[in-house]
mmCIF file with all atom_site columns, C-alpha atoms in Angstrom:
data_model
loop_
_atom_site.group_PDB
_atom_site.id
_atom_site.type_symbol
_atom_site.label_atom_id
_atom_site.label_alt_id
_atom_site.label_comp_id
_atom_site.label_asym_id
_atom_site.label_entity_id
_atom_site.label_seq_id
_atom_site.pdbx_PDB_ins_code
_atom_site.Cartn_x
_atom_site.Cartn_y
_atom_site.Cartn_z
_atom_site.occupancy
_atom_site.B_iso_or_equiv
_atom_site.pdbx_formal_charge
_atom_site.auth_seq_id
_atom_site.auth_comp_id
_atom_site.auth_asym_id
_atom_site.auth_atom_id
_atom_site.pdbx_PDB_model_num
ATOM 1   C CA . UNK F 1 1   ? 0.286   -13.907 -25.544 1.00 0.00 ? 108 UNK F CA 1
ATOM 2   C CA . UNK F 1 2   ? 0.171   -15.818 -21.909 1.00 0.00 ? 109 UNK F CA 1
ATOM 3   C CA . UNK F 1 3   ? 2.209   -18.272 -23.736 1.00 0.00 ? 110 UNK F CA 1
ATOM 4   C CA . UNK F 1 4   ? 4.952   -15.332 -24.688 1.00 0.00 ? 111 UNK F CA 1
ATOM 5   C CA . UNK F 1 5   ? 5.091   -13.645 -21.425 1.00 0.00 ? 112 UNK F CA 1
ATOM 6   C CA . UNK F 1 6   ? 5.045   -17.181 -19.316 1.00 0.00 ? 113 UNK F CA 1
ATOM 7   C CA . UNK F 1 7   ? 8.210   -18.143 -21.555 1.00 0.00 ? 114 UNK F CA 1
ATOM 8   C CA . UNK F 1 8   ? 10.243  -14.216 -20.542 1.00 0.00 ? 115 UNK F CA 1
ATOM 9   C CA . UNK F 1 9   ? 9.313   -14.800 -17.059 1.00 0.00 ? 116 UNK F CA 1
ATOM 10  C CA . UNK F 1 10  ? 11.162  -18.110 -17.400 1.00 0.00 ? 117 UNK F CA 1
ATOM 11  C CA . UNK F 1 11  ? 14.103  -16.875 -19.354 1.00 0.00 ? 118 UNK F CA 1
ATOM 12  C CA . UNK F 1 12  ? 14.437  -13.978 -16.815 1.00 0.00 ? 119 UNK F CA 1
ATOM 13  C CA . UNK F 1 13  ? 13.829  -16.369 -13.780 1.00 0.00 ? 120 UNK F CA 1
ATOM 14  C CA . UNK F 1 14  ? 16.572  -18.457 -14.936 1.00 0.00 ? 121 UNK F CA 1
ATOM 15  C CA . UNK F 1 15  ? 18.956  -15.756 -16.100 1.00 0.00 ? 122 UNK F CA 1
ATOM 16  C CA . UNK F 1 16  ? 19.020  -14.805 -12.288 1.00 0.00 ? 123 UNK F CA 1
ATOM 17  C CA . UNK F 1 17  ? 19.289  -18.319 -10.730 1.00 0.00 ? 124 UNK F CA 1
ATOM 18  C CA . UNK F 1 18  ? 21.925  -18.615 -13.017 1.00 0.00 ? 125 UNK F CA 1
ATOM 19  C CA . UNK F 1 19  ? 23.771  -15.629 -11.954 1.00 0.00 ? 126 UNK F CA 1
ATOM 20  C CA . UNK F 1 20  ? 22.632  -14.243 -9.286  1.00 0.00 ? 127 UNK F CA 1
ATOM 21  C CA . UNK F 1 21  ? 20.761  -16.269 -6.170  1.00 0.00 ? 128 UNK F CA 1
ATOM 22  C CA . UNK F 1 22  ? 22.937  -19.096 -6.552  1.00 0.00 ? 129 UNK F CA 1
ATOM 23  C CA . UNK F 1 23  ? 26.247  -17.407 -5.503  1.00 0.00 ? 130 UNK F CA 1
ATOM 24  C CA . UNK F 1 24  ? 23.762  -15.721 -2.491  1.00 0.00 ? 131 UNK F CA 1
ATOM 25  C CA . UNK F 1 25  ? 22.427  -18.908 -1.896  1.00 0.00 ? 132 UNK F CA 1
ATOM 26  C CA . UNK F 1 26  ? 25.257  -21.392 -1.980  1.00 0.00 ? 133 UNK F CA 1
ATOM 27  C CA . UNK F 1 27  ? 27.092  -18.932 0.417   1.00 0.00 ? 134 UNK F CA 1
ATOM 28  C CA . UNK F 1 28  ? 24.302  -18.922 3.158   1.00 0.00 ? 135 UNK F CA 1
ATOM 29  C CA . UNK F 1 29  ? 24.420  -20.258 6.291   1.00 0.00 ? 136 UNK F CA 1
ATOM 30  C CA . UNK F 1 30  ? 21.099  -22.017 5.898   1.00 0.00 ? 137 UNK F CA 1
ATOM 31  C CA . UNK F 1 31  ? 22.086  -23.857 2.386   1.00 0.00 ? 138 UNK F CA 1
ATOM 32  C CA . UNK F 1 32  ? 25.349  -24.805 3.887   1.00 0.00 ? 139 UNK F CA 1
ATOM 33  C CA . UNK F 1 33  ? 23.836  -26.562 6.519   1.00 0.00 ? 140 UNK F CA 1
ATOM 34  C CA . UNK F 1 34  ? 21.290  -28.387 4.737   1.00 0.00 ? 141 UNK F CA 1
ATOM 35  C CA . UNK F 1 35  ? 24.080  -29.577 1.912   1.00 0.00 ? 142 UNK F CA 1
ATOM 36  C CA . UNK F 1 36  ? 26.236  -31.268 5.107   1.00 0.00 ? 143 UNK F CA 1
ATOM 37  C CA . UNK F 1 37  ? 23.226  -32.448 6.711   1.00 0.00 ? 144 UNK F CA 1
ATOM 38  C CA . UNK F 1 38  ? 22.063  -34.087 3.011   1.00 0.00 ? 145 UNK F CA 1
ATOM 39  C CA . UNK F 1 39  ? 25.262  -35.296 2.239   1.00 0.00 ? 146 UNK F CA 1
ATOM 40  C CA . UNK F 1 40  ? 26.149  -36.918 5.744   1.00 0.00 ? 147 UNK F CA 1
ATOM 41  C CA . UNK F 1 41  ? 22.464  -38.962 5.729   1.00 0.00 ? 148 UNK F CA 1
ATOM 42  C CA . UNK F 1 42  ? 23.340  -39.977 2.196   1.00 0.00 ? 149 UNK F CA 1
ATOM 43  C CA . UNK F 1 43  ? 26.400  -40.961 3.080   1.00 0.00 ? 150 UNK F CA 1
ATOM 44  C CA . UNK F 1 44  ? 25.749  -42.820 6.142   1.00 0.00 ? 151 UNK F CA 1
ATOM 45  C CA . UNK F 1 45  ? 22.382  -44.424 4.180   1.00 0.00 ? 152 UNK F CA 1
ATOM 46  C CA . UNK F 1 46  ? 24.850  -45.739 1.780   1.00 0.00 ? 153 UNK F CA 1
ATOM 47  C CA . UNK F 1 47  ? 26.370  -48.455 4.012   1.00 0.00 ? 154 UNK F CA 1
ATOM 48  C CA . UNK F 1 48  ? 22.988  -49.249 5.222   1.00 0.00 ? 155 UNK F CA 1
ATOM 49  C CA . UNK F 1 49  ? 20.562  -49.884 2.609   1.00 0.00 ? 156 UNK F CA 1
ATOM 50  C CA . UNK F 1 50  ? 19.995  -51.396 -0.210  1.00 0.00 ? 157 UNK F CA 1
ATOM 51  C CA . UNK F 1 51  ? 21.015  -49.925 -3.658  1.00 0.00 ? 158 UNK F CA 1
ATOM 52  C CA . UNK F 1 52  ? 17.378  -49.407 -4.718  1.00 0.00 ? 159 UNK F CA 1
ATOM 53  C CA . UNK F 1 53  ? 16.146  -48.183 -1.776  1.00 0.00 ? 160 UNK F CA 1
ATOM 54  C CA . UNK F 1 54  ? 18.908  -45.476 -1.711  1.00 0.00 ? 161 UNK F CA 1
ATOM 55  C CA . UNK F 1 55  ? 18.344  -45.180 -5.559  1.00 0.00 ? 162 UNK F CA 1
ATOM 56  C CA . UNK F 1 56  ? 14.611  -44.200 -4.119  1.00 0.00 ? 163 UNK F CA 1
ATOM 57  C CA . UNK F 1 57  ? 15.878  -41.995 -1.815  1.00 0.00 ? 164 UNK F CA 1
ATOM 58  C CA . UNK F 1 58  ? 17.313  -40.161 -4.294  1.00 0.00 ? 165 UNK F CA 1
ATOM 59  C CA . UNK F 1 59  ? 14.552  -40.139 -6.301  1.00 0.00 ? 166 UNK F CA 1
ATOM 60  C CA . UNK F 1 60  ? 12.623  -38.613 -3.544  1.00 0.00 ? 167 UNK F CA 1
ATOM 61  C CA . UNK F 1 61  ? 15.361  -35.316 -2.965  1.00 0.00 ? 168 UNK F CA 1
ATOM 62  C CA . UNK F 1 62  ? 15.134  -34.906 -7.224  1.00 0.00 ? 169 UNK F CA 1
ATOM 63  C CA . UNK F 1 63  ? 11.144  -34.804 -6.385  1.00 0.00 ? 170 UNK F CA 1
ATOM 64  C CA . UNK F 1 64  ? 11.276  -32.344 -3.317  1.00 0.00 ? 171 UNK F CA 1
ATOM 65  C CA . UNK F 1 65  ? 13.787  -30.098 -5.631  1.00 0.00 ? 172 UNK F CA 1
ATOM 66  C CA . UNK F 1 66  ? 11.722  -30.509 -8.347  1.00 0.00 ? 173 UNK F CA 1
ATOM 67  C CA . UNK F 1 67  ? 8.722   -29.014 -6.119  1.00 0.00 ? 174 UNK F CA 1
ATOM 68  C CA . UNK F 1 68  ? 11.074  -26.309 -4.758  1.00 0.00 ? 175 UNK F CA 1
ATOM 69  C CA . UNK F 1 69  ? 11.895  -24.601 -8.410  1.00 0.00 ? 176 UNK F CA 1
ATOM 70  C CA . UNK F 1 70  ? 8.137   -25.133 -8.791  1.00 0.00 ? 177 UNK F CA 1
ATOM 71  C CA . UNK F 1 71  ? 7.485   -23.013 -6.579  1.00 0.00 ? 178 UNK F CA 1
ATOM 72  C CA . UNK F 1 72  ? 10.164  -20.697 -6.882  1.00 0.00 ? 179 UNK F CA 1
ATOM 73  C CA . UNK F 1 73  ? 8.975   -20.271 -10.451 1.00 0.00 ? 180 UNK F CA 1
ATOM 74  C CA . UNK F 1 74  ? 5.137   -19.643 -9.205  1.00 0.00 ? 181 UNK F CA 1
ATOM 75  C CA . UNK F 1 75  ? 6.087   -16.718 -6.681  1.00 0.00 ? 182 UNK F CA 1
ATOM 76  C CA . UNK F 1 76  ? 8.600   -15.267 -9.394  1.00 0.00 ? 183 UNK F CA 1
ATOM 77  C CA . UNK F 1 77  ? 5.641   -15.079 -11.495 1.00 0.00 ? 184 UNK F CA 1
ATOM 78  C CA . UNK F 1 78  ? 3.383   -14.230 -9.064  1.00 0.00 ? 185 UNK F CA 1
ATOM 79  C CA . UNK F 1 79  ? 5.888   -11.143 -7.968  1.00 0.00 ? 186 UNK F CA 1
ATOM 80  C CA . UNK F 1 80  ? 6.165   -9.899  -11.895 1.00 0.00 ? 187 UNK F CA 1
ATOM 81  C CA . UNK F 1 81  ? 2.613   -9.652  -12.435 1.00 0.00 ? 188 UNK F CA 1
ATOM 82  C CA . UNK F 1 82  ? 1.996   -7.605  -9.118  1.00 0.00 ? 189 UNK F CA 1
ATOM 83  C CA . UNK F 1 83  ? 4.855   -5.607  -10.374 1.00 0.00 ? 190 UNK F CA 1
ATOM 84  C CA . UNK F 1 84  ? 3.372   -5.164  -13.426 1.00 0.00 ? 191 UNK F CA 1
ATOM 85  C CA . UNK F 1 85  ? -0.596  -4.277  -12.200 1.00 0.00 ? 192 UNK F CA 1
ATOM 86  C CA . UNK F 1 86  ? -0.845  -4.271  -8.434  1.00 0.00 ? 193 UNK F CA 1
ATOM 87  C CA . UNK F 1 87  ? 1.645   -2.172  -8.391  1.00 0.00 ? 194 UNK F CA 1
ATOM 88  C CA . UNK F 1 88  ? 1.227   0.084   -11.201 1.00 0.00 ? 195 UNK F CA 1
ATOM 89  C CA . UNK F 1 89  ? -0.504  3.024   -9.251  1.00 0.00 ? 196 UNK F CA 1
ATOM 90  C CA . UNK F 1 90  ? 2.909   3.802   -7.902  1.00 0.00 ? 197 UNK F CA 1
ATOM 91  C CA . UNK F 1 91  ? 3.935   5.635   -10.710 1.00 0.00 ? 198 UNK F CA 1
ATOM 92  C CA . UNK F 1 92  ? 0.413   7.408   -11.436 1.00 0.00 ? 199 UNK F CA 1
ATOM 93  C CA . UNK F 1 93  ? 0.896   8.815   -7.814  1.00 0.00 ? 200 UNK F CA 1
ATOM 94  C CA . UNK F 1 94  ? 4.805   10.018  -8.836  1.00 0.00 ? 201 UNK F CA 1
ATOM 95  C CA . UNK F 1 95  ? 3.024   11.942  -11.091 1.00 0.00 ? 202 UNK F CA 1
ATOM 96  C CA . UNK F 1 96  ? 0.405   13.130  -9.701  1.00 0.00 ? 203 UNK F CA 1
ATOM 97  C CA . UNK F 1 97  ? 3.028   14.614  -6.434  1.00 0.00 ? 204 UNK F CA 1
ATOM 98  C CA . UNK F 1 98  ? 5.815   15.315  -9.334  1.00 0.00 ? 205 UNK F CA 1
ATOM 99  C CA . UNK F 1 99  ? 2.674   18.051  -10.273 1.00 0.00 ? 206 UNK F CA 1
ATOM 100 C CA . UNK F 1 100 ? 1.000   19.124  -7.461  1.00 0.00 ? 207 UNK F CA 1
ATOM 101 C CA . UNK F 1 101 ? -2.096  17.313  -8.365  1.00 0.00 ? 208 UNK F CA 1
ATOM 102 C CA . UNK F 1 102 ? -4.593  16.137  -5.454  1.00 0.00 ? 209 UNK F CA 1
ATOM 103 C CA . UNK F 1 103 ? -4.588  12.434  -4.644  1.00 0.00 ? 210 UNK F CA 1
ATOM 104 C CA . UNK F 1 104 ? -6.670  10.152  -3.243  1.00 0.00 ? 211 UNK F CA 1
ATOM 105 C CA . UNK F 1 105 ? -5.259  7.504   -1.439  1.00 0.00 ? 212 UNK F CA 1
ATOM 106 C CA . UNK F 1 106 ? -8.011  5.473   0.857   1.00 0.00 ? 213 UNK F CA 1
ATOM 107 C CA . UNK F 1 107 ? -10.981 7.581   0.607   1.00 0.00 ? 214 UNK F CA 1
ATOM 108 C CA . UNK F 1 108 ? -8.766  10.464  2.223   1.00 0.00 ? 215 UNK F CA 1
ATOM 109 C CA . UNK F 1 109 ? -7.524  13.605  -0.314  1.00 0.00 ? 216 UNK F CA 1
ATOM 110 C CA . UNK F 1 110 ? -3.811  14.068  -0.056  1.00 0.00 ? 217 UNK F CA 1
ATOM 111 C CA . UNK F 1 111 ? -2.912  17.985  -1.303  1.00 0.00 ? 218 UNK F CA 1
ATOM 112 C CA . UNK F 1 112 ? 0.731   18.370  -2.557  1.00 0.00 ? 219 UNK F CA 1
ATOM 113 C CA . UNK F 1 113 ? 2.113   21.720  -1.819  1.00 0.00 ? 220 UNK F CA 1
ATOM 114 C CA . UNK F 1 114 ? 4.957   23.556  -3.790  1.00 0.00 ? 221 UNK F CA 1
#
């Protein structure tokens, strides 16, 4: 089952990087920045280096990304599961107000009047 739910999270992760953070993102002034800042080292590293150590340098930006969507997927996951349990009292105590039940909400009663 962890198997079936890990591989939705993933679909649904990438269904929104896919359509939705990546227009937010790419239009950012943050994620501008850092794209002209990459591409003007890379550039000027070009002229200045050897082919395999820029090839390595490379290498290293793939590995940083790679750690990046890493950790983009953890949280994603992370944020789905509270959604799923942490959060799941939420919509007991809807109920419980939606009819005028007591709650208790840390170790204090709560009474909902009509």
């Amino acid at each position: 089952m962890d198997k079936v739910i890990d591989k939705l999270i993933r679909f649904k992760l990438d269904c929104i990087a896919d359509f939705e953070e990546i227009q937010e993102l790419d239009n950012s002034k943050e994620v501008k920045e850092a794209n002209l800042l990459t591409e003007f080292i890379l550039n000027v590293l070009k002229d200045k280096i050897s082919q395999e150590a820029y090839s390595l340098i490379d290498d290293l930006i793939t590995a940083q990304d790679n750690i990046m969507v890493a950790y983009r997927e953890y949280f994603f996951k992370k944020g789905v599961i509270a959604g799923l349990t942490d959060l799941s009292f939420l919509k007991q105590l809807d109920d419980l107000l939606k009819n005028n039940k007591e709650v208790q909400a840390g170790g204090n009663f709560i009474k909902v009047r009509s």
